[in-house]
Every structure is written in structure tokens, then in C-alpha cells.
Amino acid sequence: MKSTQWDSFQLFLQVARLGGLTGASAASGLSPATIGRRMLDLEQELGKALFLRSQTGYRLTPDGLALLEHLQDMEAAARKVEAWRLAGTPAATVKVAAGTWVAWLLTTNFSAIRNPGDPFAVSLTIGEARASLSYRESDIGIRAFEPEEGNLAARLLGEVAYAVYARRNASESDERWVAVSEDDAISNYLRWPYRNAAASIVATVNRPRSLPELVRAGGGKAVLPCFVGDLDPELQRLGDELPELRHRQWMVMNNEDRHRPEIRTVADRMTKLLKGYADLIAGKRATRN
């Protein structure tokens, strides 16, 4: 007798436990006709009748009951082998690269990105430089433009708006500005104060994350993404958004890796989270969900 494939035994288990082809079809995704044919092939291969077939379903013969008992022992052994395999395998890590403020949104809502029982870890790289995925430095990246690399897949997440913010109830005549240092001003919105108010910059920091802190402390006004400034009760928007800074936002992934279960799971959850904030990110002052 040739070696019977394990998937044929698994299909037998479904028919035996669910009492017929209909239940096994729902569980396996195969058609009842295909399952029926597979069971006939299994009986022929083993040389034993496994089922008593009737209009009410499939009942096991004595040989079928014996096979069921043997396969239950095999299932238990297979579970032990799988547990042993997983115990010696480090958990997969999904590497995410995002700018300062998207990363802030992700970490603030981290429970929406990774659940306690997930079999993977998440590594978040934060910076204004463009996320590199071509050489798998990251699995998922957030970019301000559609990727040109042919090996990357992209999802459009929406648009990002920017505006000028000051401390709430600050004097309208206060023309002081705070900004990220010129050498560290990589993003377009970080360079805006140097193009439009360079002579009025009175304080600089080397990371965007400190800008709201300076504004809240009364250090001056700053350009911020609207979803950052509008969510802060101590800040107020001055005037309209800055339309020249508006841009689209994309999620990018390596084409070959994006179907890996852990990457797909994190990408789908990130997409749901960021699209839930889409109006706020686009500067429409939506209520935070």
C-alpha cells in the first residue's frame, strides 16, 4: 500500500466527526462531491470499508471506528510536535517604519495594532527619513508619496493637512516661532518656517516631538500636522491650513512579503486605524474616535 497523505486522513476525521459530507464541506471548503470521491479513494487505498452511507449521513463501520481511534493518537502526536517546533522558534517580528507623528498615533493606539495573544512582535522605527523596504529593512512603511520602486505594493491612506498652532489664548501679536533645527528639518512642513519666518525663529529642537511642548510652554508658534494640533486642548489653530503642505499618505510593503500572515495582519489593522482618523488627519477637525 502506498503512503496515504495526512490531508486525506484529516478529511476523514472531518467526515467522521461531522457525520457526513455537508458538515465536512463547510469545514474544509471542498465540495461534497470532492469529499465523497476522496473518501472512496481512501477506502480503496486502505482496502477497508470505513462508512455506512445513507440519506441521513455517514456512519462509521468497525474499521472506520478503529481508524478514528488511530488518527486521534496521531493528532495528539502532531500537536506535540508542533508545540515543540514553536517552542524552539523565535516569534516573528513585523518591522514598521513611520514618521514622528504617525508613530505617535500608532503607539497611542497600540492595542489596535497588536493583540495580547498575537504570535508576533512589532518593531517600530521612528524618523523623518524615507522608509526603506527594498532590502527588507522594514516590512511596512508610511510615506508621503507613492513609491516608485517596482517591488513595492502601496495602499493610499488619505491626505495629511498642516497648519500653524499657538498656545491657546496666546497673544495674536506674538510673532515668535519655534522649529526643528535646520539640519534636522527633513520633511517639507519642518522646512516651512525657514522659508517663511526664518528671522522670527527663537528656539529650535532636534526632533519634531518636542515642538508641541515648546508651543504649550509659550515659546512661540509652530507648524504641526492638523491631527496633532487639533487633538491638543492646549493648542489653537491660527488661520487656515497651509495648502502647499497638504500631501497624500501611503502605506508601502514589499511585494514578496506582504502576504505573510503577520505582516498582512499588522498592515490591515494599521490601515483600519489610520482610516478611522482620516478626517482628522485631513484637517477637518473631526471628533476623535
mmCIF file of C-alpha atoms in Angstrom:
data_model
loop_
_atom_site.group_PDB
_atom_site.id
_atom_site.type_symbol
_atom_site.label_atom_id
_atom_site.label_comp_id
_atom_site.label_asym_id
_atom_site.label_seq_id
_atom_site.Cartn_x
_atom_site.Cartn_y
_atom_site.Cartn_z
ATOM 1 C CA MET A 1 0.000 0.000 0.000
ATOM 2 C CA LYS A 2 1.355 3.433 -0.862
ATOM 3 C CA SER A 3 1.705 6.063 1.862
ATOM 4 C CA THR A 4 -1.592 7.811 2.475
ATOM 5 C CA GLN A 5 -1.369 11.593 2.626
ATOM 6 C CA TRP A 6 -2.147 13.170 6.001
ATOM 7 C CA ASP A 7 -4.645 15.557 4.421
ATOM 8 C CA SER A 8 -6.784 12.562 3.374
ATOM 9 C CA PHE A 9 -6.826 11.404 6.993
ATOM 10 C CA GLN A 10 -7.754 14.922 8.148
ATOM 11 C CA LEU A 11 -10.638 14.926 5.684
ATOM 12 C CA PHE A 12 -11.736 11.542 7.029
ATOM 13 C CA LEU A 13 -11.723 12.987 10.552
ATOM 14 C CA GLN A 14 -13.990 15.834 9.482
ATOM 15 C CA VAL A 15 -16.494 13.464 7.822
ATOM 16 C CA ALA A 16 -16.419 11.135 10.838
ATOM 17 C CA ARG A 17 -16.874 13.887 13.417
ATOM 18 C CA LEU A 18 -19.406 15.947 11.477
ATOM 19 C CA GLY A 19 -21.477 12.983 10.326
ATOM 20 C CA GLY A 20 -21.343 13.438 6.597
ATOM 21 C CA LEU A 21 -20.281 15.366 3.547
ATOM 22 C CA THR A 22 -22.208 18.586 4.204
ATOM 23 C CA GLY A 23 -20.530 19.368 7.508
ATOM 24 C CA ALA A 24 -17.116 18.374 6.184
ATOM 25 C CA SER A 25 -17.675 20.603 3.157
ATOM 26 C CA ALA A 26 -18.395 23.622 5.358
ATOM 27 C CA ALA A 27 -15.309 22.897 7.463
ATOM 28 C CA SER A 28 -12.884 22.190 4.634
ATOM 29 C CA GLY A 29 -14.126 24.422 1.838
ATOM 30 C CA LEU A 30 -14.231 21.452 -0.559
ATOM 31 C CA SER A 31 -17.402 20.441 -2.386
ATOM 32 C CA PRO A 32 -19.397 17.438 -1.078
ATOM 33 C CA ALA A 33 -18.748 15.637 -4.372
ATOM 34 C CA THR A 34 -14.991 16.076 -3.990
ATOM 35 C CA ILE A 35 -15.055 14.858 -0.392
ATOM 36 C CA GLY A 36 -17.179 11.837 -1.333
ATOM 37 C CA ARG A 37 -14.726 10.913 -4.065
ATOM 38 C CA ARG A 38 -11.784 11.360 -1.694
ATOM 39 C CA MET A 39 -13.383 9.030 0.862
ATOM 40 C CA LEU A 40 -13.950 6.363 -1.803
ATOM 41 C CA ASP A 41 -10.283 6.690 -2.823
ATOM 42 C CA LEU A 42 -9.226 6.347 0.823
ATOM 43 C CA GLU A 43 -11.289 3.180 1.285
ATOM 44 C CA GLN A 44 -9.820 1.707 -1.896
ATOM 45 C CA GLU A 45 -6.296 2.618 -0.814
ATOM 46 C CA LEU A 46 -6.726 1.082 2.653
ATOM 47 C CA GLY A 47 -8.708 -1.901 1.392
ATOM 48 C CA LYS A 48 -11.358 -1.417 4.079
ATOM 49 C CA ALA A 49 -14.913 -0.062 4.173
ATOM 50 C CA LEU A 50 -14.940 2.943 6.502
ATOM 51 C CA PHE A 51 -18.505 4.242 6.200
ATOM 52 C CA LEU A 52 -22.084 3.074 6.042
ATOM 53 C CA ARG A 53 -23.647 5.577 3.634
ATOM 54 C CA SER A 54 -27.311 6.577 3.756
ATOM 55 C CA GLN A 55 -29.539 9.541 3.014
ATOM 56 C CA THR A 56 -29.204 10.658 6.627
ATOM 57 C CA GLY A 57 -25.415 10.779 6.556
ATOM 58 C CA TYR A 58 -22.241 8.726 7.004
ATOM 59 C CA ARG A 59 -21.859 6.253 9.887
ATOM 60 C CA LEU A 60 -18.554 4.613 10.724
ATOM 61 C CA THR A 61 -18.042 0.897 10.227
ATOM 62 C CA PRO A 62 -15.985 -1.055 12.790
ATOM 63 C CA ASP A 63 -12.932 -0.424 10.592
ATOM 64 C CA GLY A 64 -13.871 3.249 10.435
ATOM 65 C CA LEU A 65 -14.069 3.406 14.231
ATOM 66 C CA ALA A 66 -10.657 1.740 14.506
ATOM 67 C CA LEU A 67 -9.134 4.234 12.061
ATOM 68 C CA LEU A 68 -10.700 7.113 14.001
ATOM 69 C CA GLU A 69 -9.047 5.904 17.194
ATOM 70 C CA HIS A 70 -5.649 5.566 15.485
ATOM 71 C CA LEU A 71 -5.916 9.014 13.947
ATOM 72 C CA GLN A 72 -6.796 10.632 17.272
ATOM 73 C CA ASP A 73 -3.489 9.319 18.606
ATOM 74 C CA MET A 74 -1.750 10.728 15.505
ATOM 75 C CA GLU A 75 -3.418 14.117 16.060
ATOM 76 C CA ALA A 76 -2.180 14.243 19.636
ATOM 77 C CA ALA A 77 1.345 13.396 18.487
ATOM 78 C CA ALA A 78 1.163 16.038 15.746
ATOM 79 C CA ARG A 79 0.108 18.683 18.284
ATOM 80 C CA LYS A 80 3.086 17.784 20.469
ATOM 81 C CA VAL A 81 5.454 18.066 17.506
ATOM 82 C CA GLU A 82 4.004 21.461 16.556
ATOM 83 C CA ALA A 83 4.308 22.728 20.134
ATOM 84 C CA TRP A 84 7.923 21.507 20.205
ATOM 85 C CA ARG A 85 8.627 23.240 16.885
ATOM 86 C CA LEU A 86 7.148 26.558 18.009
ATOM 87 C CA ALA A 87 8.943 26.416 21.354
ATOM 88 C CA GLY A 88 12.278 26.417 19.554
ATOM 89 C CA THR A 89 11.343 29.127 17.048
ATOM 90 C CA PRO A 90 11.623 32.823 17.872
ATOM 91 C CA ALA A 91 8.455 34.808 17.316
ATOM 92 C CA ALA A 92 8.208 36.670 14.024
ATOM 93 C CA THR A 93 8.765 40.411 14.193
ATOM 94 C CA VAL A 94 6.936 42.892 11.965
ATOM 95 C CA LYS A 95 9.159 45.906 11.306
ATOM 96 C CA VAL A 96 7.267 49.173 10.864
ATOM 97 C CA ALA A 97 8.847 52.480 9.815
ATOM 98 C CA ALA A 98 6.893 55.708 10.292
ATOM 99 C CA GLY A 99 7.410 59.403 10.768
ATOM 100 C CA THR A 100 7.205 61.084 14.141
ATOM 101 C CA TRP A 101 3.505 61.797 14.235
ATOM 102 C CA VAL A 102 2.121 58.660 12.610
ATOM 103 C CA ALA A 103 4.331 56.708 15.025
ATOM 104 C CA TRP A 104 2.819 58.715 17.874
ATOM 105 C CA LEU A 105 -0.659 57.772 16.674
ATOM 106 C CA LEU A 106 0.340 54.109 16.378
ATOM 107 C CA THR A 107 1.895 53.934 19.845
ATOM 108 C CA THR A 108 -1.030 55.802 21.408
ATOM 109 C CA ASN A 109 -3.365 53.191 19.890
ATOM 110 C CA PHE A 110 -1.013 50.207 20.084
ATOM 111 C CA SER A 111 -3.709 47.854 21.349
ATOM 112 C CA ALA A 112 -5.385 48.264 17.947
ATOM 113 C CA ILE A 113 -2.176 47.128 16.212
ATOM 114 C CA ARG A 114 -1.168 44.131 18.299
ATOM 115 C CA ASN A 115 -3.415 41.953 20.437
ATOM 116 C CA PRO A 116 -2.112 40.208 23.602
ATOM 117 C CA GLY A 117 -2.358 36.746 22.017
ATOM 118 C CA ASP A 118 -0.699 37.585 18.683
ATOM 119 C CA PRO A 119 2.200 35.234 17.796
ATOM 120 C CA PHE A 120 4.422 38.077 16.562
ATOM 121 C CA ALA A 121 6.238 41.117 17.859
ATOM 122 C CA VAL A 122 6.217 44.644 16.425
ATOM 123 C CA SER A 123 9.342 46.758 15.989
ATOM 124 C CA LEU A 124 8.708 50.443 15.286
ATOM 125 C CA THR A 125 11.408 52.650 13.737
ATOM 126 C CA ILE A 126 10.622 56.356 14.072
ATOM 127 C CA GLY A 127 12.167 59.029 11.875
ATOM 128 C CA GLU A 128 11.555 61.577 9.171
ATOM 129 C CA ALA A 129 13.774 59.825 6.606
ATOM 130 C CA ARG A 130 12.063 57.784 3.901
ATOM 131 C CA ALA A 131 11.294 54.215 4.935
ATOM 132 C CA SER A 132 13.425 51.723 3.010
ATOM 133 C CA LEU A 133 11.730 48.436 2.146
ATOM 134 C CA SER A 134 13.695 47.299 -0.882
ATOM 135 C CA TYR A 135 16.246 45.469 1.241
ATOM 136 C CA ARG A 136 13.736 44.452 3.919
ATOM 137 C CA GLU A 137 14.973 46.990 6.452
ATOM 138 C CA SER A 138 11.254 47.412 7.163
ATOM 139 C CA ASP A 139 8.177 45.317 6.415
ATOM 140 C CA ILE A 140 5.684 48.201 6.442
ATOM 141 C CA GLY A 141 6.428 51.868 5.841
ATOM 142 C CA ILE A 142 4.381 55.065 5.854
ATOM 143 C CA ARG A 143 5.358 57.549 3.140
ATOM 144 C CA ALA A 144 4.234 60.949 1.906
ATOM 145 C CA PHE A 145 4.361 59.858 -1.738
ATOM 146 C CA GLU A 146 3.517 56.847 -3.858
ATOM 147 C CA PRO A 147 6.507 54.503 -4.194
ATOM 148 C CA GLU A 148 8.329 54.314 -7.499
ATOM 149 C CA GLU A 149 10.133 51.056 -6.737
ATOM 150 C CA GLY A 150 8.662 48.223 -8.778
ATOM 151 C CA ASN A 151 8.886 45.641 -5.986
ATOM 152 C CA LEU A 152 6.698 47.601 -3.557
ATOM 153 C CA ALA A 153 2.933 47.478 -3.081
ATOM 154 C CA ALA A 154 1.100 50.574 -1.877
ATOM 155 C CA ARG A 155 -2.160 51.472 -0.143
ATOM 156 C CA LEU A 156 -3.464 55.031 -0.252
ATOM 157 C CA LEU A 157 -4.484 56.021 3.286
ATOM 158 C CA GLY A 158 -5.736 59.562 2.664
ATOM 159 C CA GLU A 159 -4.385 63.108 2.845
ATOM 160 C CA VAL A 160 -2.440 64.953 5.537
ATOM 161 C CA ALA A 161 -3.052 68.627 6.331
ATOM 162 C CA TYR A 162 -0.869 71.105 8.249
ATOM 163 C CA ALA A 163 -1.467 74.441 9.950
ATOM 164 C CA VAL A 164 0.156 76.931 12.312
ATOM 165 C CA TYR A 165 -0.543 76.421 16.020
ATOM 166 C CA ALA A 166 -0.019 78.580 19.097
ATOM 167 C CA ARG A 167 -0.740 78.189 22.786
ATOM 168 C CA ARG A 168 -4.442 78.640 23.457
ATOM 169 C CA ASN A 169 -5.306 82.279 24.258
ATOM 170 C CA ALA A 170 -1.804 83.450 23.280
ATOM 171 C CA SER A 171 -1.469 86.997 22.009
ATOM 172 C CA GLU A 172 -2.160 87.292 18.297
ATOM 173 C CA SER A 173 0.663 89.824 18.013
ATOM 174 C CA ASP A 174 3.275 87.307 19.174
ATOM 175 C CA GLU A 175 5.407 86.584 16.092
ATOM 176 C CA ARG A 176 7.898 84.233 17.750
ATOM 177 C CA TRP A 177 8.414 80.869 16.072
ATOM 178 C CA VAL A 178 9.809 77.538 17.237
ATOM 179 C CA ALA A 179 11.140 74.970 14.799
ATOM 180 C CA VAL A 180 13.200 71.858 14.315
ATOM 181 C CA SER A 181 16.857 72.739 13.718
ATOM 182 C CA GLU A 182 17.604 73.389 10.067
ATOM 183 C CA ASP A 183 19.910 70.376 9.719
ATOM 184 C CA ASP A 184 17.176 68.085 11.085
ATOM 185 C CA ALA A 185 14.298 69.656 9.124
ATOM 186 C CA ILE A 186 13.937 66.843 6.593
ATOM 187 C CA SER A 187 10.193 66.988 5.953
ATOM 188 C CA ASN A 188 8.534 69.758 3.953
ATOM 189 C CA TYR A 189 6.462 71.012 6.901
ATOM 190 C CA LEU A 190 9.592 71.262 9.063
ATOM 191 C CA ARG A 191 11.288 73.450 6.450
ATOM 192 C CA TRP A 192 8.286 75.786 6.110
ATOM 193 C CA PRO A 193 9.314 78.153 8.985
ATOM 194 C CA TYR A 194 12.749 78.633 7.411
ATOM 195 C CA ARG A 195 11.186 79.593 4.100
ATOM 196 C CA ASN A 196 8.585 81.938 5.603
ATOM 197 C CA ALA A 197 9.654 83.156 9.042
ATOM 198 C CA ALA A 198 13.366 82.435 9.484
ATOM 199 C CA ALA A 199 14.105 85.753 11.183
ATOM 200 C CA SER A 200 11.428 85.096 13.837
ATOM 201 C CA ILE A 201 12.619 81.633 14.964
ATOM 202 C CA VAL A 202 13.628 81.988 18.618
ATOM 203 C CA ALA A 203 14.091 78.326 19.624
ATOM 204 C CA THR A 204 14.928 75.074 17.875
ATOM 205 C CA VAL A 205 14.886 71.416 18.831
ATOM 206 C CA ASN A 206 16.336 68.400 17.049
ATOM 207 C CA ARG A 207 13.135 66.351 16.946
ATOM 208 C CA PRO A 208 9.558 67.226 15.947
ATOM 209 C CA ARG A 209 8.129 65.518 19.038
ATOM 210 C CA SER A 210 9.253 68.484 21.180
ATOM 211 C CA LEU A 211 7.528 71.180 19.114
ATOM 212 C CA PRO A 212 4.102 70.945 20.841
ATOM 213 C CA GLU A 213 5.859 71.090 24.210
ATOM 214 C CA LEU A 214 7.572 74.351 23.240
ATOM 215 C CA VAL A 215 4.300 75.798 21.953
ATOM 216 C CA ARG A 216 2.410 74.809 25.109
ATOM 217 C CA ALA A 217 5.146 76.445 27.182
ATOM 218 C CA GLY A 218 4.624 79.727 25.335
ATOM 219 C CA GLY A 219 7.864 79.532 23.375
ATOM 220 C CA GLY A 220 6.206 80.564 20.122
ATOM 221 C CA LYS A 221 4.126 79.138 17.302
ATOM 222 C CA ALA A 222 4.901 76.149 15.098
ATOM 223 C CA VAL A 223 3.721 74.260 12.036
ATOM 224 C CA LEU A 224 2.168 70.914 13.011
ATOM 225 C CA PRO A 225 0.059 68.230 11.358
ATOM 226 C CA CYS A 226 -3.571 69.128 11.990
ATOM 227 C CA PHE A 227 -4.307 65.806 13.690
ATOM 228 C CA VAL A 228 -1.614 66.652 16.253
ATOM 229 C CA GLY A 229 -2.565 70.255 16.902
ATOM 230 C CA ASP A 230 -6.334 69.754 16.789
ATOM 231 C CA LEU A 231 -6.165 66.919 19.318
ATOM 232 C CA ASP A 232 -4.226 69.031 21.828
ATOM 233 C CA PRO A 233 -6.617 71.013 24.085
ATOM 234 C CA GLU A 234 -3.842 73.479 24.990
ATOM 235 C CA LEU A 235 -3.212 74.500 21.378
ATOM 236 C CA GLN A 236 -5.232 76.502 18.888
ATOM 237 C CA ARG A 237 -5.021 76.682 15.126
ATOM 238 C CA LEU A 238 -4.074 80.073 13.705
ATOM 239 C CA GLY A 239 -5.825 80.689 10.411
ATOM 240 C CA ASP A 240 -6.498 78.166 7.705
ATOM 241 C CA GLU A 241 -4.467 75.118 6.840
ATOM 242 C CA LEU A 242 -1.338 75.593 4.749
ATOM 243 C CA PRO A 243 -2.486 74.130 1.410
ATOM 244 C CA GLU A 244 1.012 73.963 -0.055
ATOM 245 C CA LEU A 245 1.927 71.397 2.597
ATOM 246 C CA ARG A 246 -1.024 69.040 2.045
ATOM 247 C CA HIS A 247 0.023 65.660 0.685
ATOM 248 C CA ARG A 248 -1.208 62.113 0.280
ATOM 249 C CA GLN A 249 -0.147 59.387 2.677
ATOM 250 C CA TRP A 250 0.737 55.849 1.581
ATOM 251 C CA MET A 251 1.378 52.546 3.276
ATOM 252 C CA VAL A 252 4.048 50.598 1.421
ATOM 253 C CA MET A 253 5.124 46.952 1.708
ATOM 254 C CA ASN A 254 7.497 44.633 -0.083
ATOM 255 C CA ASN A 255 5.503 42.806 -2.769
ATOM 256 C CA GLU A 256 7.020 39.436 -1.908
ATOM 257 C CA ASP A 257 6.425 39.683 1.843
ATOM 258 C CA ARG A 258 3.085 41.466 2.143
ATOM 259 C CA HIS A 259 1.090 38.203 2.156
ATOM 260 C CA ARG A 260 2.916 36.818 5.180
ATOM 261 C CA PRO A 261 0.175 36.404 7.822
ATOM 262 C CA GLU A 262 1.800 38.592 10.475
ATOM 263 C CA ILE A 263 2.581 41.412 8.018
ATOM 264 C CA ARG A 264 -0.884 41.289 6.488
ATOM 265 C CA THR A 265 -2.467 41.368 9.958
ATOM 266 C CA VAL A 266 -0.489 44.402 11.121
ATOM 267 C CA ALA A 267 -0.987 46.216 7.796
ATOM 268 C CA ASP A 268 -4.760 45.660 7.874
ATOM 269 C CA ARG A 269 -5.001 46.866 11.469
ATOM 270 C CA MET A 270 -2.868 49.935 10.758
ATOM 271 C CA THR A 271 -4.998 50.729 7.716
ATOM 272 C CA LYS A 272 -8.204 50.486 9.753
ATOM 273 C CA LEU A 273 -6.766 52.718 12.482
ATOM 274 C CA LEU A 274 -5.406 55.415 10.171
ATOM 275 C CA LYS A 275 -8.526 55.489 8.001
ATOM 276 C CA GLY A 276 -10.555 55.865 11.181
ATOM 277 C CA TYR A 277 -8.655 59.104 11.757
ATOM 278 C CA ALA A 278 -8.811 60.132 8.077
ATOM 279 C CA ASP A 279 -10.937 63.267 8.526
ATOM 280 C CA LEU A 280 -8.853 64.473 11.437
ATOM 281 C CA ILE A 281 -5.597 63.809 9.573
ATOM 282 C CA ALA A 282 -7.021 65.690 6.577
ATOM 283 C CA GLY A 283 -7.587 68.741 8.786
ATOM 284 C CA LYS A 284 -11.358 68.533 9.124
ATOM 285 C CA ARG A 285 -11.281 68.737 12.915
ATOM 286 C CA ALA A 286 -13.319 65.529 13.280
ATOM 287 C CA THR A 287 -14.077 64.305 16.768
ATOM 288 C CA ARG A 288 -11.553 61.740 17.922
ATOM 289 C CA ASN A 289 -12.954 58.186 17.875
#
